């Protein structure tokens, strides 16, 4: 319990620090995905929230803060937040590494915020999920919400892109990439979410079963 609480506190502190740093940089006019001419403050803040990276980090901050208070926390809402945050931050790290990292040219505090949000927090969150639990915490409702959130995000993002010509990630820019490429990317990301949710569900049950069989190792 002490180890789990300490890890969740660490993850929550790092995540909140990363979000605050990125917020400060956006308020000061710092670059988000290397924007050359940042818009006004209100629009910058609205766009900041539109990033899947920010949403997944916010969910991690909420889930780990709750776990820092009670490492055995449970409940329908918590299960949904926990699964969505873990899967979402995993996708954030993978997409950043595979699709976005070659496109970015950041330095200074922008670079630090980028690495914290896209690399450090995903590692802390995933390691904490496997090592500290709690489990089992994956059920049908949590799966539905965790899977529905990115689909809704994609739909809203593409609708906003059609209305405003702005997209948070270049691989979703159908004007530049073409609809064929964007559809393939969306299908790929959706399949990745489905695979990760299935994988986390399987691991959640297997680890829980093994700890029930060997209660000495249970937290």
CSV table of C-alpha atoms in Angstrom, one decimal:
chain,number,residue,atom,x,y,z
A,1,UNK,CA,0.0,0.0,0.0
A,2,UNK,CA,2.8,2.5,0.9
A,3,UNK,CA,4.6,1.7,-2.3
A,4,UNK,CA,1.5,2.0,-4.4
A,5,UNK,CA,0.5,5.3,-2.8
A,6,UNK,CA,4.0,6.7,-3.3
A,7,UNK,CA,4.0,5.8,-7.0
A,8,UNK,CA,0.6,7.3,-7.5
A,9,UNK,CA,1.7,10.5,-5.8
A,10,UNK,CA,4.8,10.7,-7.9
A,11,UNK,CA,2.8,10.2,-11.1
A,12,UNK,CA,0.1,12.7,-10.1
A,13,UNK,CA,2.7,15.4,-9.2
A,14,UNK,CA,4.7,14.9,-12.4
A,15,UNK,CA,1.5,14.9,-14.5
A,16,UNK,CA,0.2,18.1,-12.9
A,17,UNK,CA,3.6,19.8,-13.2
A,18,UNK,CA,3.7,18.9,-16.9
A,19,UNK,CA,0.2,20.3,-17.5
A,20,UNK,CA,0.9,23.5,-15.6
A,21,UNK,CA,4.1,24.0,-17.5
A,22,UNK,CA,2.4,23.5,-20.8
A,23,UNK,CA,-0.4,25.9,-19.7
A,24,UNK,CA,2.1,28.6,-18.7
A,25,UNK,CA,3.9,28.2,-22.0
A,26,UNK,CA,0.6,28.5,-24.0
A,27,UNK,CA,-0.4,31.6,-22.0
A,28,UNK,CA,3.0,33.1,-22.7
A,29,UNK,CA,2.6,32.3,-26.4
A,30,UNK,CA,4.8,29.2,-26.5
A,31,UNK,CA,4.5,26.8,-29.4
A,32,UNK,CA,2.1,23.9,-29.5
A,33,UNK,CA,3.2,21.5,-32.2
A,34,UNK,CA,5.5,24.2,-33.4
A,35,UNK,CA,2.9,26.8,-34.4
A,36,UNK,CA,4.7,29.7,-36.0
A,37,UNK,CA,2.1,32.4,-35.3
A,38,UNK,CA,0.0,31.5,-32.2
A,39,UNK,CA,-3.5,32.9,-32.1
A,40,UNK,CA,-5.1,34.9,-29.3
A,41,UNK,CA,-5.1,33.7,-25.8
A,42,UNK,CA,-8.7,32.4,-25.7
A,43,UNK,CA,-8.3,30.4,-28.9
A,44,UNK,CA,-4.9,29.1,-27.7
A,45,UNK,CA,-6.5,27.8,-24.5
A,46,UNK,CA,-9.4,26.2,-26.4
A,47,UNK,CA,-7.0,24.5,-28.7
A,48,UNK,CA,-4.9,23.3,-25.8
A,49,UNK,CA,-7.8,21.4,-24.4
A,50,UNK,CA,-8.6,20.0,-27.8
A,51,UNK,CA,-5.3,18.0,-27.9
A,52,UNK,CA,-5.7,14.4,-27.1
A,53,UNK,CA,-2.4,14.6,-25.3
A,54,UNK,CA,-3.8,17.1,-22.8
A,55,UNK,CA,-7.0,15.2,-22.3
A,56,UNK,CA,-5.2,11.9,-21.6
A,57,UNK,CA,-2.8,13.6,-19.2
A,58,UNK,CA,-5.7,15.3,-17.4
A,59,UNK,CA,-7.4,11.9,-16.9
A,60,UNK,CA,-4.1,10.5,-15.6
A,61,UNK,CA,-3.9,13.3,-13.1
A,62,UNK,CA,-7.4,12.7,-11.9
A,63,UNK,CA,-7.0,8.9,-11.6
A,64,UNK,CA,-3.6,9.0,-9.8
A,65,UNK,CA,-4.7,11.7,-7.5
A,66,UNK,CA,-7.7,9.6,-6.4
A,67,UNK,CA,-5.4,6.6,-6.0
A,68,UNK,CA,-2.9,8.6,-4.0
A,69,UNK,CA,-5.7,9.1,-1.5
A,70,UNK,CA,-6.9,5.5,-1.6
A,71,UNK,CA,-4.7,3.0,-3.5
A,72,UNK,CA,-7.7,0.5,-3.4
A,73,UNK,CA,-10.2,2.9,-4.8
A,74,UNK,CA,-13.1,1.5,-6.8
A,75,UNK,CA,-16.4,2.6,-8.3
A,76,UNK,CA,-18.1,2.7,-11.7
A,77,UNK,CA,-16.8,6.3,-12.5
A,78,UNK,CA,-13.3,5.5,-11.2
A,79,UNK,CA,-13.0,2.4,-13.3
A,80,UNK,CA,-13.9,4.3,-16.4
A,81,UNK,CA,-11.5,7.1,-15.7
A,82,UNK,CA,-8.7,4.7,-14.8
A,83,UNK,CA,-9.0,2.6,-17.9
A,84,UNK,CA,-9.5,5.6,-20.2
A,85,UNK,CA,-6.5,7.3,-18.7
A,86,UNK,CA,-4.2,4.3,-19.0
A,87,UNK,CA,-5.2,3.4,-22.5
A,88,UNK,CA,-5.3,7.1,-23.6
A,89,UNK,CA,-1.8,7.9,-22.2
A,90,UNK,CA,-0.4,4.7,-23.8
A,91,UNK,CA,-1.7,5.8,-27.2
A,92,UNK,CA,-0.4,9.3,-26.5
A,93,UNK,CA,3.1,7.9,-26.0
A,94,UNK,CA,3.0,5.5,-29.0
A,95,UNK,CA,1.6,8.1,-31.5
A,96,UNK,CA,4.1,10.7,-30.4
A,97,UNK,CA,7.0,8.3,-30.8
A,98,UNK,CA,5.8,6.9,-34.2
A,99,UNK,CA,4.1,9.8,-35.9
A,100,UNK,CA,4.9,13.2,-34.2
A,101,UNK,CA,8.4,13.0,-32.9
A,102,UNK,CA,10.1,13.4,-36.3
A,103,UNK,CA,7.9,16.5,-37.0
A,104,UNK,CA,8.8,18.4,-33.8
A,105,UNK,CA,11.7,20.9,-33.4
A,106,UNK,CA,11.3,22.2,-29.9
A,107,UNK,CA,13.8,23.6,-27.4
A,108,UNK,CA,14.0,24.9,-23.9
A,109,UNK,CA,10.8,24.7,-21.7
A,110,UNK,CA,8.7,23.7,-24.8
A,111,UNK,CA,10.9,20.6,-25.2
A,112,UNK,CA,10.7,19.8,-21.5
A,113,UNK,CA,6.9,20.0,-21.5
A,114,UNK,CA,6.7,18.0,-24.6
A,115,UNK,CA,8.8,15.2,-23.2
A,116,UNK,CA,7.0,15.2,-19.9
A,117,UNK,CA,3.6,15.0,-21.5
A,118,UNK,CA,4.4,12.5,-24.2
A,119,UNK,CA,7.1,10.3,-22.6
A,120,UNK,CA,7.6,10.6,-18.9
A,121,UNK,CA,3.9,10.6,-17.9
A,122,UNK,CA,3.1,7.6,-20.1
A,123,UNK,CA,5.9,5.5,-18.6
A,124,UNK,CA,4.9,6.4,-15.1
A,125,UNK,CA,1.2,5.7,-15.7
A,126,UNK,CA,1.7,2.4,-17.4
A,127,UNK,CA,4.3,1.1,-14.9
A,128,UNK,CA,2.0,2.2,-12.1
A,129,UNK,CA,-1.0,0.4,-13.7
A,130,UNK,CA,0.9,-2.9,-13.9
A,131,UNK,CA,2.9,-2.7,-10.7
A,132,UNK,CA,0.4,-1.0,-8.3
A,133,UNK,CA,-3.1,-1.8,-9.6
A,134,UNK,CA,-5.7,-1.7,-8.1
A,135,UNK,CA,-7.4,-4.7,-9.8
A,136,UNK,CA,-9.6,-6.0,-11.0
A,137,UNK,CA,-11.0,-2.7,-12.2
A,138,UNK,CA,-12.0,-3.4,-15.8
A,139,UNK,CA,-15.7,-4.0,-16.7
A,140,UNK,CA,-18.0,-3.5,-19.6
A,141,UNK,CA,-19.0,0.0,-18.7
A,142,UNK,CA,-15.5,1.1,-18.3
A,143,UNK,CA,-14.5,-0.4,-21.6
A,144,UNK,CA,-17.4,1.3,-23.4
A,145,UNK,CA,-16.5,4.7,-22.0
A,146,UNK,CA,-12.7,4.2,-22.7
A,147,UNK,CA,-13.5,3.2,-26.3
A,148,UNK,CA,-16.2,5.8,-26.9
A,149,UNK,CA,-14.1,8.8,-25.7
A,150,UNK,CA,-11.4,8.6,-28.5
A,151,UNK,CA,-14.1,8.0,-31.2
A,152,UNK,CA,-16.0,11.0,-30.0
A,153,UNK,CA,-12.7,13.0,-29.9
A,154,UNK,CA,-12.0,12.0,-33.5
A,155,UNK,CA,-15.5,13.0,-34.7
A,156,UNK,CA,-15.4,16.4,-32.9
A,157,UNK,CA,-11.8,17.1,-34.1
A,158,UNK,CA,-12.6,16.4,-37.7
A,159,UNK,CA,-15.8,18.5,-37.5
A,160,UNK,CA,-13.9,21.4,-36.1
A,161,UNK,CA,-11.2,20.9,-38.7
A,162,UNK,CA,-13.9,21.2,-41.4
A,163,UNK,CA,-15.3,24.4,-39.9
A,164,UNK,CA,-12.1,26.2,-38.9
A,165,UNK,CA,-9.3,24.5,-41.0
A,166,UNK,CA,-7.4,23.8,-37.7
A,167,UNK,CA,-6.3,20.4,-36.6
A,168,UNK,CA,-4.4,19.5,-33.5
A,169,UNK,CA,-2.2,16.9,-35.3
A,170,UNK,CA,-1.0,17.1,-38.9
A,171,UNK,CA,-1.9,13.5,-39.7
A,172,UNK,CA,-5.6,14.5,-39.3
A,173,UNK,CA,-5.3,17.3,-41.8
A,174,UNK,CA,-7.5,16.0,-44.6
A,175,UNK,CA,-6.8,19.1,-46.7
A,176,UNK,CA,-3.1,18.4,-46.8
A,177,UNK,CA,-3.0,14.6,-46.4
A,178,UNK,CA,-6.3,13.7,-48.2
A,179,UNK,CA,-9.3,11.9,-46.8
A,180,UNK,CA,-7.9,8.5,-47.8
A,181,UNK,CA,-4.8,9.0,-45.6
A,182,UNK,CA,-6.8,10.4,-42.7
A,183,UNK,CA,-9.3,7.6,-42.8
A,184,UNK,CA,-6.5,5.0,-42.7
A,185,UNK,CA,-4.9,6.8,-39.7
A,186,UNK,CA,-8.2,7.0,-37.9
A,187,UNK,CA,-8.9,3.3,-38.5
A,188,UNK,CA,-5.4,2.5,-37.3
A,189,UNK,CA,-5.7,4.5,-34.1
A,190,UNK,CA,-9.1,3.0,-33.5
A,191,UNK,CA,-7.7,-0.5,-33.9
A,192,UNK,CA,-4.8,0.4,-31.6
A,193,UNK,CA,-7.3,1.5,-28.9
A,194,UNK,CA,-9.3,-1.7,-29.3
A,195,UNK,CA,-6.1,-3.8,-29.0
A,196,UNK,CA,-4.9,-2.0,-26.0
A,197,UNK,CA,-8.2,-2.1,-24.2
A,198,UNK,CA,-8.4,-5.9,-24.8
A,199,UNK,CA,-4.8,-6.3,-23.7
A,200,UNK,CA,-5.3,-4.3,-20.5
A,201,UNK,CA,-8.5,-6.1,-19.7
A,202,UNK,CA,-6.7,-9.5,-20.2
A,203,UNK,CA,-3.8,-8.4,-18.0
A,204,UNK,CA,-6.1,-7.0,-15.3
A,205,UNK,CA,-7.9,-10.3,-15.0
A,206,UNK,CA,-4.8,-12.4,-15.1
A,207,UNK,CA,-2.8,-10.4,-12.6
A,208,UNK,CA,-5.8,-10.3,-10.3
A,209,UNK,CA,-6.3,-14.0,-10.5
A,210,UNK,CA,-2.6,-14.7,-9.9
A,211,UNK,CA,-2.7,-12.5,-6.7
A,212,UNK,CA,-5.8,-14.2,-5.5
A,213,UNK,CA,-4.0,-17.5,-5.9
A,214,UNK,CA,-1.0,-16.2,-4.0
A,215,UNK,CA,-2.3,-13.7,-1.4
A,216,UNK,CA,1.1,-13.2,0.1
A,217,UNK,CA,2.1,-11.0,-2.9
A,218,UNK,CA,-1.2,-9.1,-2.9
A,219,UNK,CA,-1.0,-5.4,-1.9
